[in-house]
Coordinates of C-alpha atoms in Angstrom, one line a residue:
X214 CA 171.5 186.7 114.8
X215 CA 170.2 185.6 111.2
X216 CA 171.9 182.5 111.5
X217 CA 171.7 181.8 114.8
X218 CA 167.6 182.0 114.2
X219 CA 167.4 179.7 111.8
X220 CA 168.2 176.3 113.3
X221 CA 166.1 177.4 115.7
X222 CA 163.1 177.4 113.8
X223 CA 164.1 174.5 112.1
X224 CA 164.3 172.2 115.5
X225 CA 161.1 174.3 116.7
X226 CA 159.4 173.2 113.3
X227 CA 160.8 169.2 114.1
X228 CA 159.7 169.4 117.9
X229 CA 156.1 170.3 116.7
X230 CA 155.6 167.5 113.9
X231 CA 157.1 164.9 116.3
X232 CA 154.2 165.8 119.2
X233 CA 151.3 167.2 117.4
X234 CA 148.4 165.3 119.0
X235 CA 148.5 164.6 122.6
X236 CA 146.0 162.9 125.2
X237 CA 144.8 165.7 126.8
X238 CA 141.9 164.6 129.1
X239 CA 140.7 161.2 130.2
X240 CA 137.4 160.1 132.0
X241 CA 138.1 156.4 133.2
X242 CA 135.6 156.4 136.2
X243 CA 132.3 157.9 136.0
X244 CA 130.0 158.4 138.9
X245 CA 127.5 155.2 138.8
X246 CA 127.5 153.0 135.9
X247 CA 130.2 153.6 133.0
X248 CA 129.3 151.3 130.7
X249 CA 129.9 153.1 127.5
X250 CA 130.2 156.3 129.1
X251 CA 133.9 156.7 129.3
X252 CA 135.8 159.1 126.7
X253 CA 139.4 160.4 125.8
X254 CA 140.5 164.0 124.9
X255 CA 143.2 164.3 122.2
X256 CA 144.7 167.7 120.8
X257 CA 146.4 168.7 117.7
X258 CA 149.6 171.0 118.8
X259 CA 150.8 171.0 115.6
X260 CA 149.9 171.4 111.6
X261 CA 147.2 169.8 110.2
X262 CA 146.4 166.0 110.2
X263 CA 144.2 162.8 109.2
X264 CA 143.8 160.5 112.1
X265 CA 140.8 158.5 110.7
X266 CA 143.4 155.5 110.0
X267 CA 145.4 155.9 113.6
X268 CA 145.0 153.9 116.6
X269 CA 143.7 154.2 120.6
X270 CA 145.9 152.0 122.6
X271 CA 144.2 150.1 125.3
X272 CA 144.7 147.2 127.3
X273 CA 147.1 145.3 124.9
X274 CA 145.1 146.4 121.6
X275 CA 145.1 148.7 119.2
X276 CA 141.3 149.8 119.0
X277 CA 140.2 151.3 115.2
X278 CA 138.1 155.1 114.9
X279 CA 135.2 155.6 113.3
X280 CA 134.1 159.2 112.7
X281 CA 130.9 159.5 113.9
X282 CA 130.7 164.1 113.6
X283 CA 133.1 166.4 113.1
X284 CA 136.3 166.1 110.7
X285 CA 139.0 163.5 110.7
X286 CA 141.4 165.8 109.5
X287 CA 142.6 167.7 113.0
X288 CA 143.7 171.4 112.5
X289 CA 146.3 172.6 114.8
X290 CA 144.6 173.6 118.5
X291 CA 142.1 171.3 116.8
X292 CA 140.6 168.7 119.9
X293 CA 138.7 165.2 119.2
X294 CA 137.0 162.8 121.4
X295 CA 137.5 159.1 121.8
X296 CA 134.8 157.9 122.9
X297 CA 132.9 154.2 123.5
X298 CA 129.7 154.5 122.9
X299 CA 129.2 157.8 121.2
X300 CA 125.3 158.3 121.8
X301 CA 125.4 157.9 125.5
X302 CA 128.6 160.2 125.3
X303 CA 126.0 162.7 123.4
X304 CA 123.3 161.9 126.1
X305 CA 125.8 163.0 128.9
X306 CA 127.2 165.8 127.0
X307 CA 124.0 167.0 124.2
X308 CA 125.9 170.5 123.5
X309 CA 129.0 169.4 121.9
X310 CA 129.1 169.7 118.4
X311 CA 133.2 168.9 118.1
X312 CA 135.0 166.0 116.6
X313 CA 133.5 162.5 117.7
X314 CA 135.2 159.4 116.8
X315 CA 133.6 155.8 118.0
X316 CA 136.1 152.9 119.6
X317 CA 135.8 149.8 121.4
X318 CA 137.2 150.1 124.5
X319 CA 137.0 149.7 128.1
X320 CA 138.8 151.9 130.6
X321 CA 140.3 150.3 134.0
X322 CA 139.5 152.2 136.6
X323 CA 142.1 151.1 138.7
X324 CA 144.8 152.9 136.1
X325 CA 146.6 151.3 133.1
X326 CA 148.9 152.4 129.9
X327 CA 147.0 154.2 127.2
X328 CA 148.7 155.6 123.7
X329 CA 146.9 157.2 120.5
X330 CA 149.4 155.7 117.7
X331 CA 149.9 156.6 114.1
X332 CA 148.7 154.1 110.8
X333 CA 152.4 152.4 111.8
X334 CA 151.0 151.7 115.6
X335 CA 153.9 154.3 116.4
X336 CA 153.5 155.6 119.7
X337 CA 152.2 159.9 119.3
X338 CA 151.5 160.0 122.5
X339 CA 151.1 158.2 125.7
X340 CA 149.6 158.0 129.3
X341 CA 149.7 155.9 132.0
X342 CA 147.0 157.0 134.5
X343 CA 146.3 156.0 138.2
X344 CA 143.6 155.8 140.9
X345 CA 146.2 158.1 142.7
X346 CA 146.3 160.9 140.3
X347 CA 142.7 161.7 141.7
X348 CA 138.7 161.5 139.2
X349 CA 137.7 158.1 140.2
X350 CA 133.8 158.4 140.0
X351 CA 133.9 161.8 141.9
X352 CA 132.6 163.8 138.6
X353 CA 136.0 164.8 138.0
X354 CA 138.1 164.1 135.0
X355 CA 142.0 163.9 134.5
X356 CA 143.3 166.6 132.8
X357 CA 146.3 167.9 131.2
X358 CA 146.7 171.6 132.6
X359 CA 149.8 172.8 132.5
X360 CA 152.0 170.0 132.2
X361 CA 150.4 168.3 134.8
X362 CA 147.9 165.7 135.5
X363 CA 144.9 167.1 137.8
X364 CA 141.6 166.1 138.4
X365 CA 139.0 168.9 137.5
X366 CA 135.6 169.1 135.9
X367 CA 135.4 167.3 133.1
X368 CA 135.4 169.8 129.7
X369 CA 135.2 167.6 126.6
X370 CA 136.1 169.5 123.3
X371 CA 137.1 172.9 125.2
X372 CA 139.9 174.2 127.3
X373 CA 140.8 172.5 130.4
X374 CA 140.0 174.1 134.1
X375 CA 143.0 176.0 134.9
X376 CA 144.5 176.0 131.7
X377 CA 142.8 180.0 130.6
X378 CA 144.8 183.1 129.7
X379 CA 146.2 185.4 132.4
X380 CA 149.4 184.7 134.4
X381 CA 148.7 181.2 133.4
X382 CA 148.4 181.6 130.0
X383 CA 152.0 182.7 130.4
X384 CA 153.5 180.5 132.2
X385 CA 152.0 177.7 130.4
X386 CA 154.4 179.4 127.4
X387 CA 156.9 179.8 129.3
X388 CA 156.8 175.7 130.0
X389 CA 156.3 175.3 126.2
X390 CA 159.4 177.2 125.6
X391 CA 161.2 175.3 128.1
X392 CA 160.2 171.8 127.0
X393 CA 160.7 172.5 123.2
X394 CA 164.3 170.9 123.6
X395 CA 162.3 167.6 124.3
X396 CA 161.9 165.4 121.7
X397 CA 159.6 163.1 123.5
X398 CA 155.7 163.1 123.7
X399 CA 155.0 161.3 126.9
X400 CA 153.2 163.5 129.4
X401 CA 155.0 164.0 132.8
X402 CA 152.9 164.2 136.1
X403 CA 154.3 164.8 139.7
X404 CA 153.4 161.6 141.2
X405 CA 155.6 158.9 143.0
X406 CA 157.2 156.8 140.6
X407 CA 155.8 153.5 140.2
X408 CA 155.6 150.2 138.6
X409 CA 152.4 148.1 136.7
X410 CA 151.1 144.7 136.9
X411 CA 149.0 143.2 133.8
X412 CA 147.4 139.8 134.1
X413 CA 145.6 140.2 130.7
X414 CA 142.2 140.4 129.9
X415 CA 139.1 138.6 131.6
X416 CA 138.4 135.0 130.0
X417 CA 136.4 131.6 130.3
X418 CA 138.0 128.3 131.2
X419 CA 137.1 124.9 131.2
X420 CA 136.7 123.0 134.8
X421 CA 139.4 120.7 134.9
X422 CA 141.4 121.8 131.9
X423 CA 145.2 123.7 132.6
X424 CA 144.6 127.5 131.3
X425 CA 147.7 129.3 130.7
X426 CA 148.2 132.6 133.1
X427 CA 150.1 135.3 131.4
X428 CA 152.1 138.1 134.0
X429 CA 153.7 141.3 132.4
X430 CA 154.7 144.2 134.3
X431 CA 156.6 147.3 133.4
X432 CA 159.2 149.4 135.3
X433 CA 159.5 152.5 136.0
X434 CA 160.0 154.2 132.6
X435 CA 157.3 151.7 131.3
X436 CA 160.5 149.3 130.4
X437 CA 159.6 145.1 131.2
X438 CA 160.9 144.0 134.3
X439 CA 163.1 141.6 134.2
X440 CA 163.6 140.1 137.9
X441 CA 159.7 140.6 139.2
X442 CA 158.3 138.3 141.7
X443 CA 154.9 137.3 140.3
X444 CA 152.5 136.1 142.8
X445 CA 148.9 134.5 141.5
X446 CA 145.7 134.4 143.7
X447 CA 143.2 131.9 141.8
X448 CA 140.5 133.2 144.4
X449 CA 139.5 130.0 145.7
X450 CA 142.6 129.6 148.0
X451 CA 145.2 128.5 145.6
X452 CA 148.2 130.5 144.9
X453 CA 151.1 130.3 142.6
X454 CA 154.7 131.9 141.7
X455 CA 155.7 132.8 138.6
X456 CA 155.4 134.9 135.6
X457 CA 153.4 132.2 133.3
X458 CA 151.9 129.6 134.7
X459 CA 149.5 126.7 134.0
X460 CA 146.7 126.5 136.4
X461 CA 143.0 124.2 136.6
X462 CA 140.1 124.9 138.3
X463 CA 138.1 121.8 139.6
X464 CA 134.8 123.2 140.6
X465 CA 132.4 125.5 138.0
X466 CA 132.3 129.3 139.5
X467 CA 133.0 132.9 138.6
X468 CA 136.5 133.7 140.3
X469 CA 138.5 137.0 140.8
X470 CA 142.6 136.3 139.5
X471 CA 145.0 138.8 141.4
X472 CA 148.8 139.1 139.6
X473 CA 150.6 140.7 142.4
X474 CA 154.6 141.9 141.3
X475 CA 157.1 143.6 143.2
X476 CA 160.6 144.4 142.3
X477 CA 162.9 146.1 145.0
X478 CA 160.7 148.8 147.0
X479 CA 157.7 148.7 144.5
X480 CA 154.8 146.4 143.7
X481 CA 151.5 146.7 141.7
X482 CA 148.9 144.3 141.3
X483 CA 146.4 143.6 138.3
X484 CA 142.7 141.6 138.5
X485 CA 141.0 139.9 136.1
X486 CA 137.3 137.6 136.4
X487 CA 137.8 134.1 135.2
X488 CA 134.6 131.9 135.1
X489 CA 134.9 128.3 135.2
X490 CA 132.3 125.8 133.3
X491 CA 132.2 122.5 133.1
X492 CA 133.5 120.5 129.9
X493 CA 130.6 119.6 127.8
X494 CA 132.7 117.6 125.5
X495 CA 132.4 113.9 123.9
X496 CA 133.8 111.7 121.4
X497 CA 131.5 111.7 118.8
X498 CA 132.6 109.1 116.4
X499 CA 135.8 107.2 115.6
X500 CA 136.3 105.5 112.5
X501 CA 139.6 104.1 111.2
X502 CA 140.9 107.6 109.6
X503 CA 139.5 109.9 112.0
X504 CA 138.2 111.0 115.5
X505 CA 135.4 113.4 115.9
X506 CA 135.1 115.6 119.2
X507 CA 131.5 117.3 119.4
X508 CA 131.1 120.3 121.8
X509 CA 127.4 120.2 123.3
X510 CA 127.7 123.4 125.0
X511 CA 126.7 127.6 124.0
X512 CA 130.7 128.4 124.3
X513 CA 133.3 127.8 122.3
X514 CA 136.1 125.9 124.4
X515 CA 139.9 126.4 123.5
X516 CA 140.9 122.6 123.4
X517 CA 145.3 124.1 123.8
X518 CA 147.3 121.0 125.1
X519 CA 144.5 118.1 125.3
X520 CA 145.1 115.4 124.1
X521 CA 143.9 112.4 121.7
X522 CA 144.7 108.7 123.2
X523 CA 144.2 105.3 121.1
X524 CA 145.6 102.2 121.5
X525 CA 148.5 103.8 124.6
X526 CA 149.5 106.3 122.0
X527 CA 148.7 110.2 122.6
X528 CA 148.2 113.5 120.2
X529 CA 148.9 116.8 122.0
X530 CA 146.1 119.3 120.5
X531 CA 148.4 122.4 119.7
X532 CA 147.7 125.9 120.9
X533 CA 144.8 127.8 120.5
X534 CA 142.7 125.2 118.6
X535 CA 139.7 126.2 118.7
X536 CA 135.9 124.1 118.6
X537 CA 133.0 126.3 118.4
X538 CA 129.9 125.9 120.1
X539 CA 127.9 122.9 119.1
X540 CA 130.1 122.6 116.2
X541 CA 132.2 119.3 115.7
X542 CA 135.7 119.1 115.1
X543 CA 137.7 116.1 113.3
X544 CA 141.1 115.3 113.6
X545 CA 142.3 113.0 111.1
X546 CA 144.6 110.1 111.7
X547 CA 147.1 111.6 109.2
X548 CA 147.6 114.2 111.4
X549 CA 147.5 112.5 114.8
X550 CA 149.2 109.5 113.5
X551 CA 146.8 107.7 115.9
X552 CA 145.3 104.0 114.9
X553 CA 141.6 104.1 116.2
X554 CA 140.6 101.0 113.5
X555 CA 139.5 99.8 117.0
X556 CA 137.0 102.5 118.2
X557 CA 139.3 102.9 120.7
X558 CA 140.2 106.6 121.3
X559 CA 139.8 109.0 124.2
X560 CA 140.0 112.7 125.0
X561 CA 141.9 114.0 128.0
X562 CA 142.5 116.9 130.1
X563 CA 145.9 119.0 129.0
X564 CA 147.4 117.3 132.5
X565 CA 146.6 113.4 131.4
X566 CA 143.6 113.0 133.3
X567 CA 140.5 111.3 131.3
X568 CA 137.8 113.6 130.1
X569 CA 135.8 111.7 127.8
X570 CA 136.2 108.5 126.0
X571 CA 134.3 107.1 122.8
X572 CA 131.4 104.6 123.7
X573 CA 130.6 102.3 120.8
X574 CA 126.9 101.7 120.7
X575 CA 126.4 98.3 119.8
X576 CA 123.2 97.3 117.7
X577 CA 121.7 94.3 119.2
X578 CA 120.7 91.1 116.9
X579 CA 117.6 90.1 115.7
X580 CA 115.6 87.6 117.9
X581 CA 112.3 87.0 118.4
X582 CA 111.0 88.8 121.3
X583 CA 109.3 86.9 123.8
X584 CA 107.1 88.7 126.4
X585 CA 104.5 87.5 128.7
X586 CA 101.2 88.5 128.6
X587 CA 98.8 88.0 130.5
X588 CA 94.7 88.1 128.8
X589 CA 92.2 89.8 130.7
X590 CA 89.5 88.0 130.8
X591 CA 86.5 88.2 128.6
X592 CA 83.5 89.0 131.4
X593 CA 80.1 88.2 129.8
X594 CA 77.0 87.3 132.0
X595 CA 75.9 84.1 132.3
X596 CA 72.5 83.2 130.4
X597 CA 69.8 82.7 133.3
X598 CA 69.5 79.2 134.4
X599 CA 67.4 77.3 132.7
X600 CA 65.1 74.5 134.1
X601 CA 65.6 71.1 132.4
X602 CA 63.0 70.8 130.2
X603 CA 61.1 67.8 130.3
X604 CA 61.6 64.7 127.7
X605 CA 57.7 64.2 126.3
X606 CA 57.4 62.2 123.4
X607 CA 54.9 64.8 122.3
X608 CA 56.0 67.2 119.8
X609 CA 54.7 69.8 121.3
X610 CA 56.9 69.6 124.3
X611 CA 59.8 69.7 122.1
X612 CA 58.4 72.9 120.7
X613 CA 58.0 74.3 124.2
X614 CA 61.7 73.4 124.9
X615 CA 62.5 75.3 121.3
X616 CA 60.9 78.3 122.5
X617 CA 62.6 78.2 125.8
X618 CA 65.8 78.2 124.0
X619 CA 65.1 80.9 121.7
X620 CA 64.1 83.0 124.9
X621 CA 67.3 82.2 126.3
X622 CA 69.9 83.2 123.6
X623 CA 68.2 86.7 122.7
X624 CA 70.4 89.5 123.7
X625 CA 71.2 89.9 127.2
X626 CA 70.1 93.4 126.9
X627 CA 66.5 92.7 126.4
X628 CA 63.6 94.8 127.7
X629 CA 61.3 93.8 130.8
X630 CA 58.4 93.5 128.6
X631 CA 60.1 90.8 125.8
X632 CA 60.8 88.6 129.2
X633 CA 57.2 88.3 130.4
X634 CA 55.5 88.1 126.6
X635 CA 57.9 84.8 127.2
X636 CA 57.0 83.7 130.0
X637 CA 53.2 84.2 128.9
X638 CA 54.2 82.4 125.7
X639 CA 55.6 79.4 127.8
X640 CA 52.3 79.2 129.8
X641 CA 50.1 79.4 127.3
X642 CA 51.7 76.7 124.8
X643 CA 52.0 74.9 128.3
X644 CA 48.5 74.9 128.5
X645 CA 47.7 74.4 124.9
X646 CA 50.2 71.1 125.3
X647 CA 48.6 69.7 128.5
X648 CA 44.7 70.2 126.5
X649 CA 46.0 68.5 123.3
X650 CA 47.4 65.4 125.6
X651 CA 44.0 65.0 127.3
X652 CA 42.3 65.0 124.6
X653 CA 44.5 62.6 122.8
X654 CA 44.1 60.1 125.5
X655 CA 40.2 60.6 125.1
X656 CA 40.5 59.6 121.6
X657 CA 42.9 56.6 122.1
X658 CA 40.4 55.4 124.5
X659 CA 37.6 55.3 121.8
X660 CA 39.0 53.9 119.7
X661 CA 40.1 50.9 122.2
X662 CA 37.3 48.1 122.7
X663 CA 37.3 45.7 125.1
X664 CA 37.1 42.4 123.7
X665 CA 35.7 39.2 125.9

């Protein structure tokens, strides 16, 4: 018996240090909004260990934790949370005080593959959860009780509903006994056997630029498929076959992708949102050893497979090149092996269709500009009309006519009372005039004698 107990130990001791951590409760769907709110479960089944530099699995990427309470280093029967945004989790949940680890992440609530990996991404453990297996946003969780993936009342950082002492306390051994042989850490759940579609994650696209559509899909023991059908909905009545394909979208909107797979008997399906904006792109400046492209808009657009055009000759732009938002980006003739000495070059769509082109602007000669203009005239009253004076030989009159000139050019602006002091003038050297001439003749007469 001595030696038959050793080995057993020994493969006991192995089984627990290859599946001491496991995924053992997941809340994917919360009733309204889950923004932030949704959480994963992990437990230590084995010795001691330091998870602060291990990885959550989640929609192609391996997603960092941050300890936010608690210890990093999990003792056995010790559980953690995952969670996204660790104060609303708090809000939700104010009385736990148990590990609490922070990660970006976003749960599908339709179902998808999830893994908590080791410093080497190696896989600890592993779920792939579905709508099917029950908790979408009914206030119910999934939970690992017993083996078996059931939807219960959510119980973050304690023991799962169901899972107590009593007669299934021992059963739950008796399972544990049973499985020890097992050398694998994926969970098992009684549902129907299935298959998954991925169409990748949720991106923006340029109107009237080919965007590359990536299909995966995995079999029934989470293996790639290797002779799926892949059927792609664009969401605006468009549809296409095939595992990758290239695909444009001619009008600006927000569109809902469907991946649709099937292989034998099963299918699956995957969505993502793709929102389509129109190219805000231009050909900023060409010179003899470069072309500049300038992007006016508040995205950065992924410029994979346009291309440069100068002179009939064309540069593919190679994947994933990248031009921020208002940023400009040059590509020198060196590398395009384009001759734009001409300010000639052009930037087109990935499927050879014109996008923009480079518009010289041309700096006009000096001349001498000629405009026509016409004067307003100048508006000024007319001086009053005057009565011709009257030619006497007598100086006086000429002094009259003096004054009467004088009165004429004063400003036009004149009071009433300068006019009549005038007039009054006028009359009374009048007068003084038509005396002095009488009494001139008076004189003259005198002075004349009539001689027989």
């Amino acid at each position: 018996m001595k030696y038959i107990l050793i080995p057993i130990m020994f493969f006991a001791s192995f089984s627990s240090l290859n599946a001491q951590v496991v995924i053992s409760e997941v809340m994917y769907d919360i009733e309204g909004s889950d923004t932030g709110r949704e959480w994963v479960e992990i437990e230590n089944t084995g010795d001691s260990v330091d998870i602060s530099t291990w990885k959550f699995f989640e929609n192609g990427t391996n997603h960092g934790l941050t300890l936010i309470q608690g210890n990093a280093t999990l003792s056995s029967s010790d559980v953690a949370i995952i969670s996204d945004n660790p104060d609303k989790f708090l809000i939700d949940w104010p009385s736990f005080s148990g590990n609490l680890f922070d990660s970006s992440f976003s749960l599908k609530n339709t179902g998808e593959l999830i893994a908590i990996r080791d410093a080497d991404l190696n896989d600890i453990d592993s779920l792939t959860y579905d709508i099917e297996l029950g908790a979408g946003e009914d206030g119910n969780s999934l939970q690992l009780i017993l083996s078996v993936w059931s939807a219960a009342l959510p119980t973050p950082g304690l023991a799962n509903s169901g899972s107590g002492g009593g007669e299934e306390s021992e059963q739950e051994e008796e399972s544990s006994e049973s499985s020890s042989s097992s050398s694998s850490s994926t969970n098992n759940f009684p549902v129907e056997q299935q298959i998954f579609a991925d169409a990748g994650g949720d991106r923006n696209v340029v109107v009237g630029a080919d965007t590359l559509f990536e299909g995966e899909s995995l079999g029934l023991k989470m293996q790639p498929l290797d002779n799926a059908r892949y059927t792609w909905n664009f969401g605006n009545g468009e549809t296409k076959e095939g595992q990758n394909v290239l695909y444009y979208y001619g009008y600006p909107g927000e569109y809902v992708v469907t991946l649709s797979i099937s292989s034998g008997q099963y299918s699956a399906s995957d969505r993502i949102i793709v929102n389509a904006y129109p190219a805000e792109l231009a050909v900023s400046k060409v010179q003899e050893d470069f072309v500049e492209i300038h992007n006016k808009s508040n995205r950065e657009l992924n410029l994979s497979w346009w291309q440069l055009e100068a002179e009939g000759k064309r540069f593919m732009v190679p994947k994933d090149t990248i031009i921020l938002s208002g940023k400009k980006l040059i590509f020198s003739s060196d590398v395009t092996g384009l001759n734009t000495h001409t300010n000639d070059a052009s930037l087109l769509y990935p499927n050879g269709v014109e996008a923009v082109s480079f518009e010289q602007i041309k700096i006009p000669q000096k001349t001498v500009a000629t405009k026509t203009i016409t004067a307003q005239p100048i508006i000024t009253k007319a001086d009053p009309p005057q009565k011709e004076a009257l030619k006497e030989p007598q100086e006086n009159t000429i002094q009259t006519a003096s004054v009467i000139s004088s009165i004429n050019n004063q400003d036009k602006e004149s009071s009433m009372f300068k006019w009549l002091l005038a007039i009054f003038s006028i009359i009374v050297v009048s007068a003084g005039a038509i005396v002095f001439i009488g009494k001139s003749k008076k004189e003259l007469s005198d002075e004349i004698e009539i001689i027989d």
